[in-house]
CSV table of C-alpha atoms in Angstrom, one decimal:
chain,number,residue,atom,x,y,z
A,1,UNK,CA,66.8,-48.9,104.2
A,2,UNK,CA,66.3,-49.1,100.5
A,3,UNK,CA,67.2,-46.0,98.4
A,4,UNK,CA,63.8,-45.7,96.6
A,5,UNK,CA,64.8,-42.6,94.7
A,6,UNK,CA,67.9,-44.3,93.2
A,7,UNK,CA,65.9,-47.3,92.3
A,8,UNK,CA,63.1,-45.3,90.5
A,9,UNK,CA,65.6,-43.1,88.7
A,10,UNK,CA,67.5,-46.0,87.1
A,11,UNK,CA,65.2,-48.1,85.0
A,12,UNK,CA,66.5,-51.3,83.4
A,13,UNK,CA,68.5,-50.7,80.2
A,14,UNK,CA,65.9,-52.7,78.1
A,15,UNK,CA,63.1,-50.3,79.1
A,16,UNK,CA,65.1,-47.1,78.7
A,17,UNK,CA,64.8,-46.9,74.9
A,18,UNK,CA,61.0,-47.4,75.2
A,19,UNK,CA,60.5,-44.7,77.7
A,20,UNK,CA,62.6,-42.0,76.1
A,21,UNK,CA,61.9,-40.0,73.0
A,22,UNK,CA,63.9,-37.3,71.2
A,23,UNK,CA,66.8,-36.0,73.3
A,24,UNK,CA,65.8,-38.1,76.2
A,25,UNK,CA,62.3,-36.6,76.6
A,26,UNK,CA,59.8,-39.3,77.6
A,27,UNK,CA,57.7,-40.3,74.6
A,28,UNK,CA,54.4,-39.6,76.4
A,29,UNK,CA,55.5,-36.0,76.7
A,30,UNK,CA,56.5,-35.6,73.1
A,31,UNK,CA,53.2,-36.9,71.7
A,32,UNK,CA,51.2,-34.3,69.8
A,33,UNK,CA,47.4,-34.5,69.8
A,34,UNK,CA,45.5,-34.3,66.5
A,35,UNK,CA,43.8,-31.0,65.9
A,36,UNK,CA,40.0,-31.1,65.7
A,37,UNK,CA,40.0,-29.7,62.1
A,38,UNK,CA,42.6,-32.4,61.0
A,39,UNK,CA,40.5,-35.1,62.6
A,40,UNK,CA,37.4,-34.0,60.8
A,41,UNK,CA,39.2,-33.7,57.5
A,42,UNK,CA,40.7,-37.2,58.0
A,43,UNK,CA,37.3,-38.7,58.8
A,44,UNK,CA,35.7,-36.9,55.8
A,45,UNK,CA,38.5,-38.3,53.5
A,46,UNK,CA,37.9,-41.8,54.9
A,47,UNK,CA,34.1,-41.5,54.3
A,48,UNK,CA,34.7,-40.3,50.8
A,49,UNK,CA,37.1,-43.1,50.1
A,50,UNK,CA,34.6,-45.7,51.4
A,51,UNK,CA,31.8,-44.2,49.3
A,52,UNK,CA,34.0,-44.3,46.2
A,53,UNK,CA,34.8,-48.0,46.9
A,54,UNK,CA,31.1,-48.8,47.3
A,55,UNK,CA,30.1,-47.0,44.2
A,56,UNK,CA,32.9,-48.6,42.2
A,57,UNK,CA,31.7,-52.1,43.2
A,58,UNK,CA,28.1,-51.2,42.7
A,59,UNK,CA,28.6,-49.8,39.2
A,60,UNK,CA,30.5,-52.8,38.0
A,61,UNK,CA,28.1,-55.4,39.4
A,62,UNK,CA,25.0,-53.4,38.2
A,63,UNK,CA,26.4,-53.3,34.7
A,64,UNK,CA,27.2,-57.0,34.7
A,65,UNK,CA,23.7,-57.8,35.9
A,66,UNK,CA,22.0,-55.5,33.4
A,67,UNK,CA,24.2,-56.9,30.6
A,68,UNK,CA,23.2,-60.4,31.8
A,69,UNK,CA,26.8,-61.3,32.1
A,70,UNK,CA,25.8,-62.3,35.6
A,71,UNK,CA,22.8,-64.4,34.7
A,72,UNK,CA,19.6,-64.5,36.8
A,73,UNK,CA,19.9,-67.0,39.7
A,74,UNK,CA,23.8,-67.0,39.7
A,75,UNK,CA,25.4,-66.8,43.2
A,76,UNK,CA,27.1,-63.6,44.4
A,77,UNK,CA,29.8,-64.5,46.9
A,78,UNK,CA,31.1,-61.7,49.2
A,79,UNK,CA,34.5,-63.4,49.8
A,80,UNK,CA,35.1,-63.9,46.1
A,81,UNK,CA,34.1,-60.3,45.3
A,82,UNK,CA,36.4,-59.0,48.1
A,83,UNK,CA,39.3,-60.9,46.5
A,84,UNK,CA,38.3,-59.8,43.0
A,85,UNK,CA,38.2,-56.0,43.9
A,86,UNK,CA,41.0,-56.1,46.5
A,87,UNK,CA,38.7,-54.7,49.2
A,88,UNK,CA,37.3,-55.7,52.6
A,89,UNK,CA,33.9,-57.2,52.7
A,90,UNK,CA,32.3,-54.0,54.1
A,91,UNK,CA,32.1,-52.0,50.9
A,92,UNK,CA,31.1,-55.2,49.0
A,93,UNK,CA,28.2,-55.7,51.5
A,94,UNK,CA,27.1,-52.1,51.1
A,95,UNK,CA,27.1,-52.3,47.3
A,96,UNK,CA,25.0,-55.5,47.5
A,97,UNK,CA,22.5,-53.7,49.8
A,98,UNK,CA,22.1,-51.0,47.1
A,99,UNK,CA,21.6,-53.6,44.4
A,100,UNK,CA,19.1,-55.5,46.6
A,101,UNK,CA,17.2,-52.2,47.1
A,102,UNK,CA,16.9,-52.0,43.3
A,103,UNK,CA,15.7,-55.6,43.0
A,104,UNK,CA,18.8,-56.8,41.1
A,105,UNK,CA,20.1,-59.2,43.8
A,106,UNK,CA,18.2,-61.2,46.4
A,107,UNK,CA,19.4,-62.1,49.9
A,108,UNK,CA,18.3,-65.7,50.8
A,109,UNK,CA,17.4,-66.9,54.3
A,110,UNK,CA,20.8,-68.5,54.8
A,111,UNK,CA,22.3,-65.0,54.2
A,112,UNK,CA,23.8,-66.0,50.8
A,113,UNK,CA,23.1,-63.7,47.9
A,114,UNK,CA,22.1,-64.4,44.3
A,115,UNK,CA,21.2,-62.4,41.2
A,116,UNK,CA,17.4,-61.9,41.2
A,117,UNK,CA,15.4,-64.0,38.8
A,118,UNK,CA,13.3,-62.5,36.1
A,119,UNK,CA,9.7,-63.4,36.9
A,120,UNK,CA,8.7,-64.7,33.5
A,121,UNK,CA,5.5,-66.2,34.9
A,122,UNK,CA,4.1,-62.8,35.8
A,123,UNK,CA,5.3,-60.9,32.8
A,124,UNK,CA,1.7,-60.2,31.6
A,125,UNK,CA,1.0,-58.6,35.0
A,126,UNK,CA,4.1,-56.5,34.7
A,127,UNK,CA,3.2,-55.4,31.1
A,128,UNK,CA,-0.3,-54.5,32.2
A,129,UNK,CA,1.0,-52.4,35.1
A,130,UNK,CA,3.5,-50.7,32.9
A,131,UNK,CA,0.8,-49.8,30.4
A,132,UNK,CA,-1.3,-48.2,33.2
A,133,UNK,CA,1.4,-46.0,34.6
A,134,UNK,CA,2.4,-44.6,31.2
A,135,UNK,CA,-0.4,-42.2,31.7
A,136,UNK,CA,2.1,-40.0,33.4
A,137,UNK,CA,2.9,-38.5,30.0
A,138,UNK,CA,-0.6,-36.9,30.0
A,139,UNK,CA,-0.1,-35.6,33.5
A,140,UNK,CA,3.2,-34.1,32.5
A,141,UNK,CA,1.6,-32.3,29.5
A,142,UNK,CA,-1.0,-30.9,31.9
A,143,UNK,CA,1.2,-29.9,34.8
A,144,UNK,CA,4.7,-29.3,33.4
A,145,UNK,CA,6.9,-26.3,34.1
A,146,UNK,CA,9.5,-24.8,31.9
A,147,UNK,CA,12.3,-25.8,34.2
A,148,UNK,CA,11.1,-29.4,34.1
A,149,UNK,CA,11.3,-29.4,30.3
A,150,UNK,CA,14.9,-28.4,30.4
A,151,UNK,CA,15.7,-31.4,32.5
A,152,UNK,CA,13.7,-33.7,30.2
A,153,UNK,CA,15.5,-32.4,27.1
A,154,UNK,CA,18.9,-32.9,28.8
A,155,UNK,CA,18.0,-36.5,29.6
A,156,UNK,CA,16.9,-37.1,26.1
A,157,UNK,CA,20.2,-35.8,24.7
A,158,UNK,CA,22.0,-38.3,27.0
A,159,UNK,CA,19.7,-41.2,25.7
A,160,UNK,CA,20.3,-40.2,22.0
A,161,UNK,CA,24.1,-40.2,22.6
A,162,UNK,CA,23.9,-43.7,24.2
A,163,UNK,CA,21.9,-45.0,21.2
A,164,UNK,CA,24.4,-43.5,18.8
A,165,UNK,CA,27.2,-45.2,20.7
A,166,UNK,CA,25.3,-48.5,20.8
A,167,UNK,CA,26.0,-48.7,24.5
A,168,UNK,CA,23.3,-51.0,25.8
A,169,UNK,CA,23.8,-50.3,29.5
A,170,UNK,CA,23.9,-46.5,28.9
A,171,UNK,CA,20.7,-46.8,26.9
A,172,UNK,CA,19.0,-48.6,29.8
A,173,UNK,CA,20.1,-46.1,32.4
A,174,UNK,CA,19.5,-43.0,30.3
A,175,UNK,CA,16.1,-44.3,29.1
A,176,UNK,CA,15.2,-44.7,32.8
A,177,UNK,CA,16.4,-41.2,33.6
A,178,UNK,CA,14.3,-39.7,30.7
A,179,UNK,CA,11.1,-41.3,31.7
A,180,UNK,CA,11.7,-40.6,35.3
A,181,UNK,CA,12.1,-36.9,34.5
A,182,UNK,CA,8.7,-37.0,32.8
A,183,UNK,CA,7.1,-38.8,35.7
A,184,UNK,CA,8.5,-36.3,38.1
A,185,UNK,CA,6.8,-33.6,36.1
A,186,UNK,CA,3.4,-34.9,37.2
A,187,UNK,CA,1.4,-34.0,40.3
A,188,UNK,CA,1.6,-37.2,42.4
A,189,UNK,CA,4.5,-38.9,44.0
A,190,UNK,CA,2.5,-42.1,44.4
A,191,UNK,CA,2.5,-42.7,40.6
A,192,UNK,CA,6.2,-41.8,40.5
A,193,UNK,CA,7.2,-44.4,43.1
A,194,UNK,CA,5.2,-47.1,41.3
A,195,UNK,CA,6.7,-46.2,38.0
A,196,UNK,CA,10.3,-46.2,39.3
A,197,UNK,CA,9.7,-49.6,40.7
A,198,UNK,CA,8.5,-50.9,37.3
A,199,UNK,CA,11.4,-49.2,35.6
A,200,UNK,CA,13.9,-50.9,37.9
A,201,UNK,CA,12.2,-54.3,37.6
A,202,UNK,CA,12.1,-54.0,33.8
A,203,UNK,CA,15.7,-53.0,33.1
A,204,UNK,CA,16.9,-56.5,32.2
A,205,UNK,CA,13.9,-57.0,30.0
A,206,UNK,CA,14.9,-53.7,28.3
A,207,UNK,CA,18.3,-55.3,27.8
A,208,UNK,CA,16.7,-58.1,25.9
A,209,UNK,CA,14.7,-55.6,23.9
A,210,UNK,CA,17.8,-53.8,22.8
A,211,UNK,CA,19.6,-57.1,22.1
A,212,UNK,CA,16.8,-58.0,19.7
A,213,UNK,CA,18.0,-55.1,17.6
A,214,UNK,CA,21.7,-56.1,18.1
A,215,UNK,CA,21.9,-52.9,20.2
A,216,UNK,CA,21.3,-50.8,17.1
A,217,UNK,CA,18.0,-49.2,18.1
A,218,UNK,CA,16.1,-47.7,15.1
A,219,UNK,CA,16.1,-43.9,15.0
A,220,UNK,CA,12.3,-43.9,15.0
A,221,UNK,CA,12.3,-44.9,18.7
A,222,UNK,CA,14.6,-42.0,19.5
A,223,UNK,CA,12.3,-39.7,17.6
A,224,UNK,CA,9.4,-41.0,19.7
A,225,UNK,CA,11.0,-39.5,22.7
A,226,UNK,CA,11.3,-36.2,20.8
A,227,UNK,CA,7.6,-36.3,19.9
A,228,UNK,CA,6.7,-36.9,23.6
A,229,UNK,CA,8.7,-33.8,24.5
A,230,UNK,CA,6.9,-31.7,21.9
A,231,UNK,CA,3.5,-32.9,23.0
A,232,UNK,CA,4.3,-32.1,26.7
A,233,UNK,CA,5.7,-28.6,25.7
A,234,UNK,CA,2.5,-27.9,23.7
A,235,UNK,CA,0.3,-29.1,26.7
A,236,UNK,CA,-1.4,-31.5,24.4
A,237,UNK,CA,-2.7,-34.0,26.9
A,238,UNK,CA,-4.4,-36.3,24.5
A,239,UNK,CA,-1.4,-36.6,22.2
A,240,UNK,CA,1.1,-37.1,25.0
A,241,UNK,CA,-1.1,-39.9,26.4
A,242,UNK,CA,-1.4,-41.6,23.0
A,243,UNK,CA,2.4,-41.3,22.3
A,244,UNK,CA,3.2,-42.7,25.7
A,245,UNK,CA,0.9,-45.7,25.3
A,246,UNK,CA,2.2,-46.4,21.7
A,247,UNK,CA,5.8,-46.2,22.9
A,248,UNK,CA,5.2,-48.7,25.7
A,249,UNK,CA,3.1,-51.0,23.5
A,250,UNK,CA,5.8,-51.5,20.9
A,251,UNK,CA,8.4,-52.4,23.6
A,252,UNK,CA,6.0,-55.0,25.1
A,253,UNK,CA,5.2,-56.4,21.6
A,254,UNK,CA,8.9,-56.7,20.7
A,255,UNK,CA,9.8,-58.5,24.0
A,256,UNK,CA,6.8,-60.9,23.6
A,257,UNK,CA,7.9,-61.8,20.1
A,258,UNK,CA,11.4,-62.3,21.4
A,259,UNK,CA,10.2,-64.8,24.0
A,260,UNK,CA,8.0,-66.6,21.4
A,261,UNK,CA,10.7,-66.9,18.8
A,262,UNK,CA,11.2,-70.5,17.6
A,263,UNK,CA,14.9,-71.1,17.3
A,264,UNK,CA,14.7,-74.9,17.1
A,265,UNK,CA,16.9,-76.6,14.5
A,266,UNK,CA,15.4,-79.6,12.8
A,267,UNK,CA,17.8,-82.4,12.3
A,268,UNK,CA,17.3,-84.9,9.5
A,269,UNK,CA,17.6,-88.5,10.9
């Protein structure tokens, strides 16, 4: 008869080191389970790290697109970006989803991605829509609350600082924040959503607008924001409406002139 007990109690020497842990205790007995709190903290840290990575990629690509360093129509390759940022493709893909939601990149049917084109053919339609929604200044003058004015003033301070620093991307973003705060002061979310879409679509046009001044925006345009705030605070609906339309019109006129500029050089033959 076989001595089964002896056979089981003497494992091969090659296996012995794998089965025993500290002081001969089997490893499976010395394993310590992770506490629930530790597991939650680790998962929270992982999520935070992932979010930071996504935001980092998003911020850089957004700035490059708004600065036109990534020209309209240029390809955006996930593999290349993963190598560039030293990350997996997951945070890259999430950052591109955010950019696509803002209309800055476009996903094609073959799943490739490109920087969204500026729709030059429909610029007149865009300008008309922008002129219509600037009526939110009048709504803000009629319905504003003191707490809202504090937010608007704070956004204006950020815009003025960006202008002083001649930081074009910061000017674009803080200008958007300033006008968004005024639109949020109105009574309807429908107008707000439309205006936010127009602001997002027009950010690269605004880059061209600032570029036409060599990023040295005249002080009078900063003062126009201050005048809007004063009209809203005074509940002067007519003045707020007029200032808003004038402000929008001068931006449109400047961009139209920029596109119509004749930069041809005549060569004498």
